[in-house]
């Protein structure tokens, strides 16, 4: 077993993994390019803990929707035209997975992965990790029956892991959340789902890591990886050579580039999301609410209401397209009429680490004996952080013989991209 793990990336995935490995008694160093923890996707997201949404992004019909929305600058899904070969290859790869068979396979794999998610979040609290967690459930609300039927079918497989979606009428939804407008016709109540303040989760994990003796190297971008034969010996970060006997690549959208430096490029590309926080108090909610047709997430936190949405491919920086932000604000007003239409929110963006098949990449990097990958979590990185850490810990401890864990982890192995070796690259 390894003694010293070096984890590249202090987002929710890297921190959850660092915490878990430190609890197992390893010396852990976390290396991150950012000066502090307030920048990445792990703080810029909706904060939902949602096993009920165990569905991969590539889905039958997704391409048709993307094409229809291409002309609208405020649409929830957008493929930015880009001649970059890795972007074109990635989109074609994703397109190949937009079929019923691959979608069903992805749903099954993600549902199994999420089986113990709620228990693992309970254990975080028992372990003394302080973060803002709400157990108030979720509402998926729709203005058309057709969309409701799609989501009802999509959420049915999660019943086997104890996550239910109960159909409600518009009036029943308004009994639960009076702020919902009259045009909300129907919806689903998902009582088991939770939400967190993602910033508090990242802070809580980092604090716990520090209590467990984890060393942090901030403002230290990894720019080189040194190997001897099939073993990585060190990473070069901020001019310093950081040695270890195990390396975990958890650098979000940059994991593809790092995996290339380590000798095996993985196809991880950004899916840009937008959001803003409203502190006006114009709308009060108890549940997290998904505005179904608009694909907007609304999260009631202790001191604000968070709105998040949009999936934009082909864009890898933090620039804000005002049209997309306005699209989210308009949708908010359409479903929650007390949210002011003239609202001009200050926004933020987050880059989701996406894979062509919509499944995370968790496990050993092919050809490198001591490198593990934990990335590609797409829309579910917060939800899947604790179980990802469990899989990495089992891998490090050589516990893969635990039949259930091995079976659960298999669909996420980086080996599934082995045949694409040399053809896949990262975004920048
Ligand atoms: C709008 C939006 C809403 C979302 N809503 C939800 C939700 O409700 N529920 C949910 O489960 N998920 C949600 N997600 C997805 C979730 O936010 C991501 O899957 C998750 O944050 C990914 O975490 P990460 O740790 O892999 O990456 P990141 O948070 O991006 O962290 C990666 C870290 O690696 C560092 N890094 C990068 N390159 C290097 C390098 N070369 N050297 C050193 N360090 C490096 C970065 O500085 C960064 O700190 C949402 C995402 C978005 C954008």
Short mmCIF file of C-alpha atoms and ligand atoms in Angstrom, two decimals:
data_model
loop_
_atom_site.label_atom_id
_atom_site.label_comp_id
_atom_site.label_asym_id
_atom_site.label_seq_id
_atom_site.Cartn_x
_atom_site.Cartn_y
_atom_site.Cartn_z
CA UNK A 1 0.00 0.00 0.00
CA UNK A 2 1.14 3.56 -0.77
CA UNK A 3 2.36 5.81 2.08
CA UNK A 4 2.22 9.24 0.46
CA UNK A 5 -0.53 10.33 -1.91
CA UNK A 6 -0.27 13.49 -4.00
CA UNK A 7 -3.67 14.75 -5.13
CA UNK A 8 -3.81 17.26 -7.98
CA UNK A 9 -6.93 19.42 -7.58
CA UNK A 10 -8.60 20.86 -4.49
CA UNK A 11 -12.15 20.85 -5.85
CA UNK A 12 -14.83 18.80 -4.14
CA UNK A 13 -13.51 15.57 -5.73
CA UNK A 14 -9.87 16.12 -4.74
CA UNK A 15 -10.79 17.24 -1.22
CA UNK A 16 -13.20 14.35 -0.59
CA UNK A 17 -10.47 11.96 -1.75
CA UNK A 18 -7.78 13.67 0.34
CA UNK A 19 -9.98 13.43 3.44
CA UNK A 20 -10.70 9.77 2.88
CA UNK A 21 -7.08 8.78 2.24
CA UNK A 22 -5.86 10.80 5.24
CA UNK A 23 -8.43 9.00 7.42
CA UNK A 24 -6.94 5.73 6.19
CA UNK A 25 -3.56 6.86 7.53
CA UNK A 26 -1.80 8.01 4.36
CA UNK A 27 0.33 11.13 4.24
CA UNK A 28 -1.50 13.36 1.75
CA UNK A 29 -0.41 16.44 -0.19
CA UNK A 30 -3.01 18.41 -2.18
CA UNK A 31 -1.68 20.57 -5.01
CA UNK A 32 -3.88 23.22 -6.62
CA UNK A 33 -3.35 25.93 -9.21
CA UNK A 34 -5.72 28.37 -7.50
CA UNK A 35 -4.73 30.67 -4.66
CA UNK A 36 -7.82 29.74 -2.63
CA UNK A 37 -10.84 27.46 -2.88
CA UNK A 38 -13.31 30.03 -4.17
CA UNK A 39 -12.84 29.69 -7.91
CA UNK A 40 -13.75 26.31 -9.49
CA UNK A 41 -16.93 24.47 -10.42
CA UNK A 42 -17.04 23.01 -6.93
CA UNK A 43 -18.25 26.31 -5.49
CA UNK A 44 -20.09 27.47 -8.63
CA UNK A 45 -22.89 24.93 -8.85
CA UNK A 46 -26.42 24.32 -7.60
CA UNK A 47 -25.34 22.20 -4.63
CA UNK A 48 -27.85 19.42 -5.20
CA UNK A 49 -27.37 15.94 -3.77
CA UNK A 50 -29.54 14.19 -6.30
CA UNK A 51 -29.26 10.44 -6.89
CA UNK A 52 -32.69 10.85 -8.55
CA UNK A 53 -30.82 12.56 -11.42
CA UNK A 54 -28.54 9.59 -12.15
CA UNK A 55 -28.74 10.12 -15.89
CA UNK A 56 -25.86 10.69 -18.34
CA UNK A 57 -25.90 13.91 -20.37
CA UNK A 58 -25.79 12.16 -23.79
CA UNK A 59 -29.39 11.06 -24.19
CA UNK A 60 -31.59 10.05 -27.12
CA UNK A 61 -32.93 13.23 -28.71
CA UNK A 62 -30.25 15.48 -27.22
CA UNK A 63 -28.78 16.37 -30.60
CA UNK A 64 -32.16 17.44 -32.00
CA UNK A 65 -32.68 19.73 -28.98
CA UNK A 66 -29.17 21.17 -29.32
CA UNK A 67 -29.72 21.93 -33.01
CA UNK A 68 -33.10 23.55 -32.34
CA UNK A 69 -31.54 25.72 -29.62
CA UNK A 70 -28.40 26.67 -31.59
CA UNK A 71 -30.01 29.84 -32.89
CA UNK A 72 -31.11 31.07 -29.44
CA UNK A 73 -28.49 32.92 -27.44
CA UNK A 74 -30.35 32.34 -24.17
CA UNK A 75 -30.96 28.60 -24.64
CA UNK A 76 -30.20 26.06 -21.87
CA UNK A 77 -28.06 23.87 -24.18
CA UNK A 78 -25.60 25.29 -26.64
CA UNK A 79 -22.80 23.87 -28.77
CA UNK A 80 -20.45 26.72 -29.63
CA UNK A 81 -19.14 26.17 -33.15
CA UNK A 82 -15.39 25.58 -32.82
CA UNK A 83 -12.89 24.12 -35.27
CA UNK A 84 -10.67 22.78 -32.47
CA UNK A 85 -10.12 19.08 -33.34
CA UNK A 86 -10.50 17.91 -29.72
CA UNK A 87 -13.85 19.73 -29.46
CA UNK A 88 -15.12 18.24 -32.74
CA UNK A 89 -13.94 14.74 -31.74
CA UNK A 90 -15.54 15.12 -28.33
CA UNK A 91 -18.90 16.22 -29.74
CA UNK A 92 -18.88 13.38 -32.25
CA UNK A 93 -18.02 10.98 -29.43
CA UNK A 94 -20.92 12.31 -27.37
CA UNK A 95 -23.24 12.04 -30.35
CA UNK A 96 -22.37 8.34 -30.68
CA UNK A 97 -23.63 7.83 -27.11
CA UNK A 98 -26.99 9.55 -27.69
CA UNK A 99 -28.83 6.27 -28.15
CA UNK A 100 -31.24 4.30 -25.94
CA UNK A 101 -28.81 1.43 -25.24
CA UNK A 102 -25.91 3.57 -24.00
CA UNK A 103 -28.31 5.81 -22.08
CA UNK A 104 -29.83 2.82 -20.24
CA UNK A 105 -26.33 1.49 -19.48
CA UNK A 106 -25.31 4.91 -18.08
CA UNK A 107 -28.46 5.20 -15.96
CA UNK A 108 -27.87 1.75 -14.46
CA UNK A 109 -24.19 2.53 -13.74
CA UNK A 110 -24.88 5.95 -12.18
CA UNK A 111 -27.81 4.63 -10.14
CA UNK A 112 -25.61 1.91 -8.62
CA UNK A 113 -22.90 4.47 -7.95
CA UNK A 114 -25.42 6.62 -6.05
CA UNK A 115 -26.79 3.81 -3.89
CA UNK A 116 -24.95 4.95 -0.73
CA UNK A 117 -24.67 8.67 -1.44
CA UNK A 118 -27.00 9.86 1.33
CA UNK A 119 -25.38 7.59 3.92
CA UNK A 120 -21.96 8.94 2.96
CA UNK A 121 -23.15 12.53 3.42
CA UNK A 122 -24.57 11.55 6.83
CA UNK A 123 -21.15 10.13 7.69
CA UNK A 124 -19.52 13.43 6.78
CA UNK A 125 -21.59 15.10 9.49
CA UNK A 126 -20.78 12.32 11.99
CA UNK A 127 -17.08 12.75 11.13
CA UNK A 128 -17.29 16.41 12.18
CA UNK A 129 -17.25 17.96 8.72
CA UNK A 130 -19.24 21.20 9.04
CA UNK A 131 -21.32 22.26 6.04
CA UNK A 132 -24.79 23.61 5.27
CA UNK A 133 -26.99 20.67 4.34
CA UNK A 134 -30.78 20.73 3.77
CA UNK A 135 -32.91 17.58 3.87
CA UNK A 136 -36.04 19.28 2.54
CA UNK A 137 -36.46 17.36 -0.72
CA UNK A 138 -36.79 18.49 -4.30
CA UNK A 139 -39.53 19.48 -6.71
CA UNK A 140 -39.24 19.04 -10.48
CA UNK A 141 -41.86 21.37 -11.96
CA UNK A 142 -43.20 21.52 -15.50
CA UNK A 143 -45.44 23.66 -17.66
CA UNK A 144 -46.16 20.77 -20.05
CA UNK A 145 -47.30 17.22 -19.42
CA UNK A 146 -45.00 15.93 -22.12
CA UNK A 147 -41.82 17.03 -20.27
CA UNK A 148 -43.22 15.70 -17.01
CA UNK A 149 -43.74 12.28 -18.62
CA UNK A 150 -40.13 12.26 -19.87
CA UNK A 151 -38.77 12.99 -16.39
CA UNK A 152 -41.13 10.54 -14.75
CA UNK A 153 -39.79 7.77 -16.97
CA UNK A 154 -36.19 8.91 -16.44
CA UNK A 155 -36.49 8.88 -12.64
CA UNK A 156 -38.25 5.50 -12.36
CA UNK A 157 -35.02 3.40 -12.28
CA UNK A 158 -33.83 5.20 -9.12
CA UNK A 159 -36.67 3.72 -7.09
CA UNK A 160 -34.59 0.58 -6.60
CA UNK A 161 -32.07 2.60 -4.53
CA UNK A 162 -34.85 4.24 -2.50
CA UNK A 163 -35.19 7.53 -4.40
CA UNK A 164 -38.76 8.24 -5.41
CA UNK A 165 -40.46 10.83 -7.62
CA UNK A 166 -44.13 11.29 -6.74
CA UNK A 167 -46.36 12.97 -9.38
CA UNK A 168 -48.26 16.06 -8.20
CA UNK A 169 -50.69 18.48 -9.81
CA UNK A 170 -49.92 22.17 -10.14
CA UNK A 171 -52.10 23.00 -7.12
CA UNK A 172 -50.45 20.30 -5.00
CA UNK A 173 -47.07 21.78 -5.94
CA UNK A 174 -48.26 25.27 -4.97
CA UNK A 175 -49.40 23.89 -1.60
CA UNK A 176 -45.78 22.88 -1.02
CA UNK A 177 -44.25 25.99 -2.63
CA UNK A 178 -46.70 28.92 -2.87
CA UNK A 179 -44.17 30.95 -4.92
CA UNK A 180 -44.77 28.73 -7.99
CA UNK A 181 -46.82 30.44 -10.69
CA UNK A 182 -50.14 29.31 -12.21
CA UNK A 183 -48.47 28.13 -15.40
CA UNK A 184 -46.80 25.29 -13.48
CA UNK A 185 -49.09 22.46 -14.52
CA UNK A 186 -47.56 19.38 -13.01
CA UNK A 187 -44.44 18.05 -11.33
CA UNK A 188 -42.60 15.45 -9.29
CA UNK A 189 -41.87 15.52 -5.58
CA UNK A 190 -38.58 13.81 -4.68
CA UNK A 191 -38.56 13.75 -0.88
CA UNK A 192 -35.20 12.02 -0.40
CA UNK A 193 -33.10 14.55 -2.34
CA UNK A 194 -31.00 17.11 -0.47
CA UNK A 195 -29.00 20.22 -1.16
CA UNK A 196 -25.93 21.85 0.31
CA UNK A 197 -24.18 25.17 0.15
CA UNK A 198 -21.33 23.97 -2.07
CA UNK A 199 -18.89 26.59 -0.74
CA UNK A 200 -19.52 25.41 2.81
CA UNK A 201 -18.93 21.80 1.74
CA UNK A 202 -15.60 22.62 0.10
CA UNK A 203 -14.55 24.67 3.15
CA UNK A 204 -15.68 21.92 5.54
CA UNK A 205 -13.75 19.26 3.66
CA UNK A 206 -10.61 21.38 3.53
CA UNK A 207 -10.83 22.11 7.24
CA UNK A 208 -11.21 18.41 8.04
CA UNK A 209 -8.28 17.60 5.74
CA UNK A 210 -6.11 20.09 7.62
CA UNK A 211 -7.16 18.55 10.96
CA UNK A 212 -6.06 15.18 9.57
CA UNK A 213 -2.65 16.62 8.65
CA UNK A 214 -3.10 17.03 4.89
CA UNK A 215 -0.53 19.43 3.39
CA UNK A 216 -1.82 22.01 0.88
CA UNK A 217 0.25 23.58 -1.89
CA UNK A 218 -1.82 26.47 -3.28
CA UNK A 219 -1.04 28.69 -6.24
CA UNK A 220 0.89 25.71 -7.64
CA UNK A 221 -0.18 24.62 -11.11
CA UNK A 222 1.10 21.20 -12.14
CA UNK A 223 3.01 21.67 -15.38
CA UNK A 224 5.07 18.49 -15.54
CA UNK A 225 4.91 14.86 -14.52
CA UNK A 226 8.08 12.79 -14.05
CA UNK A 227 8.05 9.02 -14.51
CA UNK A 228 10.46 6.15 -14.26
CA UNK A 229 9.38 3.21 -16.41
CA UNK A 230 5.63 2.79 -15.68
CA UNK A 231 5.72 4.63 -12.38
CA UNK A 232 5.21 8.34 -11.80
CA UNK A 233 7.77 9.67 -9.31
CA UNK A 234 6.85 13.35 -8.96
CA UNK A 235 4.86 16.26 -10.31
CA UNK A 236 6.25 19.71 -10.98
CA UNK A 237 4.01 22.32 -9.37
CA UNK A 238 4.75 26.02 -9.11
CA UNK A 239 8.46 25.33 -9.65
CA UNK A 240 8.59 22.74 -6.87
CA UNK A 241 9.02 19.01 -7.47
CA UNK A 242 6.49 17.15 -5.35
CA UNK A 243 7.33 13.50 -4.76
CA UNK A 244 4.93 10.77 -3.76
CA UNK A 245 4.26 7.10 -4.32
CA UNK A 246 0.66 7.54 -5.45
CA UNK A 247 -0.88 10.30 -7.58
CA UNK A 248 -4.56 11.15 -7.98
CA UNK A 249 -5.58 13.38 -10.90
CA UNK A 250 -8.66 15.30 -9.76
CA UNK A 251 -8.19 18.57 -11.65
CA UNK A 252 -11.71 18.91 -13.07
CA UNK A 253 -11.73 20.05 -16.71
CA UNK A 254 -7.90 20.07 -16.72
CA UNK A 255 -7.63 16.38 -15.92
CA UNK A 256 -7.46 15.51 -19.63
CA UNK A 257 -4.34 17.62 -20.10
CA UNK A 258 -2.73 16.17 -16.97
CA UNK A 259 -3.51 12.62 -18.04
CA UNK A 260 -1.79 13.42 -21.33
CA UNK A 261 1.29 14.62 -19.40
CA UNK A 262 1.15 11.31 -17.55
CA UNK A 263 1.17 9.42 -20.86
CA UNK A 264 -2.49 8.57 -21.47
CA UNK A 265 -4.79 11.37 -22.66
CA UNK A 266 -8.40 11.18 -21.50
CA UNK A 267 -11.27 12.90 -23.35
CA UNK A 268 -12.45 15.38 -20.71
CA UNK A 269 -13.89 18.66 -22.01
CA UNK A 270 -15.68 21.56 -20.31
CA UNK A 271 -19.45 21.97 -20.18
CA UNK A 272 -19.90 25.55 -19.09
CA UNK A 273 -22.68 26.48 -16.70
CA UNK A 274 -23.95 29.85 -15.51
CA UNK A 275 -25.56 31.03 -12.33
CA UNK A 276 -26.28 33.89 -9.96
CA UNK A 277 -27.23 34.39 -6.34
CA UNK A 278 -30.28 36.42 -5.32
CA UNK A 279 -30.32 37.99 -1.87
CA UNK A 280 -33.35 40.25 -2.49
CA UNK A 281 -35.76 37.90 -0.73
CA UNK A 282 -38.31 38.38 -3.53
CA UNK A 283 -38.95 34.62 -3.64
CA UNK A 284 -38.92 32.20 -0.72
CA UNK A 285 -38.58 28.43 -1.23
CA UNK A 286 -38.10 25.44 1.05
CA UNK A 287 -37.34 22.73 -1.53
CA UNK A 288 -34.75 22.85 -4.24
CA UNK A 289 -36.74 23.35 -7.45
CA UNK A 290 -35.94 22.27 -11.01
CA UNK A 291 -37.65 24.40 -13.66
CA UNK A 292 -38.09 21.49 -16.07
CA UNK A 293 -38.51 22.96 -19.56
CA UNK A 294 -35.96 25.72 -18.87
CA UNK A 295 -33.48 23.32 -17.21
CA UNK A 296 -32.79 25.78 -14.40
CA UNK A 297 -31.90 24.73 -10.85
CA UNK A 298 -33.10 26.87 -7.96
CA UNK A 299 -31.52 26.27 -4.55
CA UNK A 300 -32.69 27.91 -1.32
CA UNK A 301 -29.63 28.47 0.88
CA UNK A 302 -29.51 30.02 4.35
CA UNK A 303 -28.78 33.54 3.11
CA UNK A 304 -29.70 33.49 -0.58
CA UNK A 305 -31.49 31.83 -3.47
CA UNK A 306 -29.13 30.33 -6.04
CA UNK A 307 -30.09 29.96 -9.71
CA UNK A 308 -27.97 27.78 -12.02
CA UNK A 309 -28.27 26.32 -15.48
CA UNK A 310 -27.03 26.18 -19.09
CA UNK A 311 -24.78 23.59 -20.68
CA UNK A 312 -22.46 25.23 -23.17
CA UNK A 313 -19.92 23.13 -25.06
CA UNK A 314 -16.89 24.59 -26.82
CA UNK A 315 -16.17 27.30 -24.28
CA UNK A 316 -13.38 26.87 -21.73
CA UNK A 317 -12.99 30.19 -19.95
CA UNK A 318 -14.92 32.11 -17.32
CA UNK A 319 -16.30 34.86 -19.57
CA UNK A 320 -19.99 35.58 -19.04
CA UNK A 321 -22.40 35.65 -21.96
CA UNK A 322 -25.09 38.05 -20.66
CA UNK A 323 -27.73 36.46 -22.90
CA UNK A 324 -27.40 33.12 -21.11
CA UNK A 325 -27.61 34.75 -17.72
CA UNK A 326 -30.66 36.70 -18.82
CA UNK A 327 -32.18 33.44 -20.10
CA UNK A 328 -31.93 31.99 -16.59
CA UNK A 329 -33.45 35.13 -15.04
CA UNK A 330 -36.35 35.08 -17.54
CA UNK A 331 -37.06 31.43 -16.79
CA UNK A 332 -36.99 32.21 -13.08
CA UNK A 333 -39.67 34.86 -13.60
CA UNK A 334 -41.77 32.54 -15.79
CA UNK A 335 -42.02 29.84 -13.10
CA UNK A 336 -41.68 32.07 -10.02
CA UNK A 337 -43.57 35.27 -10.97
CA UNK A 338 -42.42 37.20 -7.91
CA UNK A 339 -38.85 37.01 -9.15
CA UNK A 340 -38.50 40.41 -10.90
CA UNK A 341 -38.25 40.25 -14.68
CA UNK A 342 -36.03 43.32 -14.76
CA UNK A 343 -33.49 41.58 -12.53
CA UNK A 344 -29.90 42.10 -13.81
CA UNK A 345 -28.02 39.64 -11.67
CA UNK A 346 -24.25 39.53 -11.28
CA UNK A 347 -23.36 36.12 -12.54
CA UNK A 348 -20.72 33.45 -12.27
CA UNK A 349 -19.71 30.50 -14.43
CA UNK A 350 -18.50 26.99 -13.69
CA UNK A 351 -16.84 24.43 -15.95
CA UNK A 352 -18.24 20.92 -15.57
CA UNK A 353 -15.76 18.17 -16.45
CA UNK A 354 -17.58 16.25 -19.21
CA UNK A 355 -16.86 12.90 -20.88
CA UNK A 356 -18.24 11.67 -24.24
CA UNK A 357 -20.30 8.90 -22.58
CA UNK A 358 -21.49 11.12 -19.72
CA UNK A 359 -19.91 8.91 -17.05
CA UNK A 360 -17.19 9.89 -14.58
CA UNK A 361 -13.66 8.54 -14.92
CA UNK A 362 -12.59 6.86 -11.68
CA UNK A 363 -9.72 4.40 -11.31
CA UNK A 364 -6.20 3.55 -12.51
CA UNK A 365 -4.76 5.36 -15.52
CA UNK A 366 -3.74 2.71 -18.08
CA UNK A 367 0.02 2.26 -18.36
CA UNK A 368 0.79 4.07 -15.10
CA UNK A 369 0.89 1.82 -12.07
CA UNK A 370 0.53 4.50 -9.41
CA UNK A 371 -1.78 7.07 -11.02
CA UNK A 372 -5.51 7.16 -10.28
CA UNK A 373 -8.03 9.40 -12.00
CA UNK A 374 -11.07 10.97 -10.29
CA UNK A 375 -12.81 13.30 -12.69
CA UNK A 376 -15.42 13.73 -15.42
CA UNK A 377 -18.34 14.01 -12.99
CA UNK A 378 -20.30 16.29 -15.27
CA UNK A 379 -23.50 17.55 -13.55
CA UNK A 380 -23.06 15.29 -10.51
CA UNK A 381 -19.67 16.09 -9.00
CA UNK A 382 -21.02 17.27 -5.64
CA UNK A 383 -23.39 14.32 -5.36
CA UNK A 384 -20.73 11.78 -6.33
CA UNK A 385 -17.74 13.19 -4.41
CA UNK A 386 -18.00 10.91 -1.34
CA UNK A 387 -18.50 7.68 -3.32
CA UNK A 388 -15.66 8.63 -5.68
CA UNK A 389 -13.41 8.93 -2.64
CA UNK A 390 -14.61 5.50 -1.46
CA UNK A 391 -13.65 3.91 -4.78
CA UNK A 392 -10.22 5.58 -4.80
CA UNK A 393 -9.64 4.49 -1.18
CA UNK A 394 -10.61 0.90 -2.01
CA UNK A 395 -8.27 0.98 -4.99
CA UNK A 396 -5.40 2.29 -2.86
CA UNK A 397 -6.03 -0.30 -0.15
CA UNK A 398 -6.23 -3.07 -2.75
CA UNK A 399 -9.81 -3.72 -1.73
CA UNK A 400 -11.06 -4.15 -5.26
CA UNK A 401 -11.78 -7.77 -4.41
CA UNK A 402 -14.75 -6.41 -2.50
CA UNK A 403 -17.13 -7.68 -5.12
CA UNK A 404 -19.79 -4.99 -4.80
CA UNK A 405 -17.39 -2.06 -5.00
CA UNK A 406 -15.54 -3.58 -7.95
CA UNK A 407 -18.82 -4.16 -9.82
CA UNK A 408 -20.02 -0.63 -9.08
CA UNK A 409 -16.75 0.95 -10.18
CA UNK A 410 -16.17 -1.00 -13.40
CA UNK A 411 -18.20 1.21 -15.82
CA UNK A 412 -16.14 4.24 -14.73
CA UNK A 413 -12.69 2.80 -15.40
CA UNK A 414 -10.38 5.04 -17.48
CA UNK A 415 -9.59 1.85 -19.43
CA UNK A 416 -12.78 2.32 -21.44
CA UNK A 417 -10.93 5.04 -23.37
CA UNK A 418 -7.86 2.88 -23.94
CA UNK A 419 -8.71 2.18 -27.57
CA UNK A 420 -8.80 5.94 -28.20
CA UNK A 421 -5.23 6.31 -26.98
CA UNK A 422 -3.36 9.01 -28.82
CA UNK A 423 -6.57 10.32 -30.43
CA UNK A 424 -8.04 12.05 -27.41
CA UNK A 425 -6.79 15.36 -26.13
CA UNK A 426 -7.90 17.99 -23.71
CA UNK A 427 -9.34 21.39 -24.15
CA UNK A 428 -6.38 23.69 -23.81
C1 LIG B 1 -23.85 25.53 -13.15
C2 LIG B 1 -23.48 24.22 -12.51
C3 LIG B 1 -24.37 23.58 -11.66
C4 LIG B 1 -24.03 22.34 -11.08
N1 LIG B 1 -24.89 21.78 -10.19
C5 LIG B 1 -24.54 20.62 -9.56
C6 LIG B 1 -25.40 20.06 -8.57
O1 LIG B 1 -26.42 20.63 -8.22
N2 LIG B 1 -25.06 18.88 -8.00
C7 LIG B 1 -23.91 18.22 -8.37
O2 LIG B 1 -23.68 17.13 -7.87
N3 LIG B 1 -23.05 18.75 -9.27
C8 LIG B 1 -23.33 19.93 -9.87
N4 LIG B 1 -22.49 20.48 -10.79
C9 LIG B 1 -21.28 19.75 -11.17
C10 LIG B 1 -20.15 19.92 -10.16
O3 LIG B 1 -20.03 21.28 -9.82
C11 LIG B 1 -18.83 19.41 -10.79
O4 LIG B 1 -19.00 18.11 -11.30
C12 LIG B 1 -17.75 19.35 -9.72
O5 LIG B 1 -17.62 20.59 -9.08
C13 LIG B 1 -16.41 18.95 -10.31
O6 LIG B 1 -15.49 18.97 -9.24
P1 LIG B 1 -13.95 18.75 -9.48
O7 LIG B 1 -13.32 18.71 -8.13
O8 LIG B 1 -13.77 17.57 -10.37
O9 LIG B 1 -13.47 20.00 -10.34
P2 LIG B 1 -13.19 21.52 -9.95
O10 LIG B 1 -14.14 22.03 -8.94
O11 LIG B 1 -13.09 22.25 -11.22
O12 LIG B 1 -11.78 21.47 -9.24
C14 LIG B 1 -10.60 21.19 -9.95
C15 LIG B 1 -9.44 21.86 -9.25
O13 LIG B 1 -8.24 21.49 -9.93
C16 LIG B 1 -7.39 22.60 -9.99
N5 LIG B 1 -6.48 22.43 -11.12
C17 LIG B 1 -6.78 22.40 -12.44
N6 LIG B 1 -5.67 22.21 -13.19
C18 LIG B 1 -4.64 22.12 -12.32
C19 LIG B 1 -3.25 21.91 -12.47
N7 LIG B 1 -2.67 21.76 -13.67
N8 LIG B 1 -2.48 21.88 -11.36
C20 LIG B 1 -3.03 22.03 -10.13
N9 LIG B 1 -4.35 22.21 -9.94
C21 LIG B 1 -5.16 22.25 -11.01
C22 LIG B 1 -8.32 23.78 -10.13
O14 LIG B 1 -7.69 24.97 -9.68
C23 LIG B 1 -9.51 23.37 -9.27
O15 LIG B 1 -9.41 23.86 -7.95
C24 LIG B 1 -22.78 21.73 -11.37
C25 LIG B 1 -21.87 22.40 -12.20
C26 LIG B 1 -22.19 23.63 -12.75
C27 LIG B 1 -21.17 24.34 -13.61
#
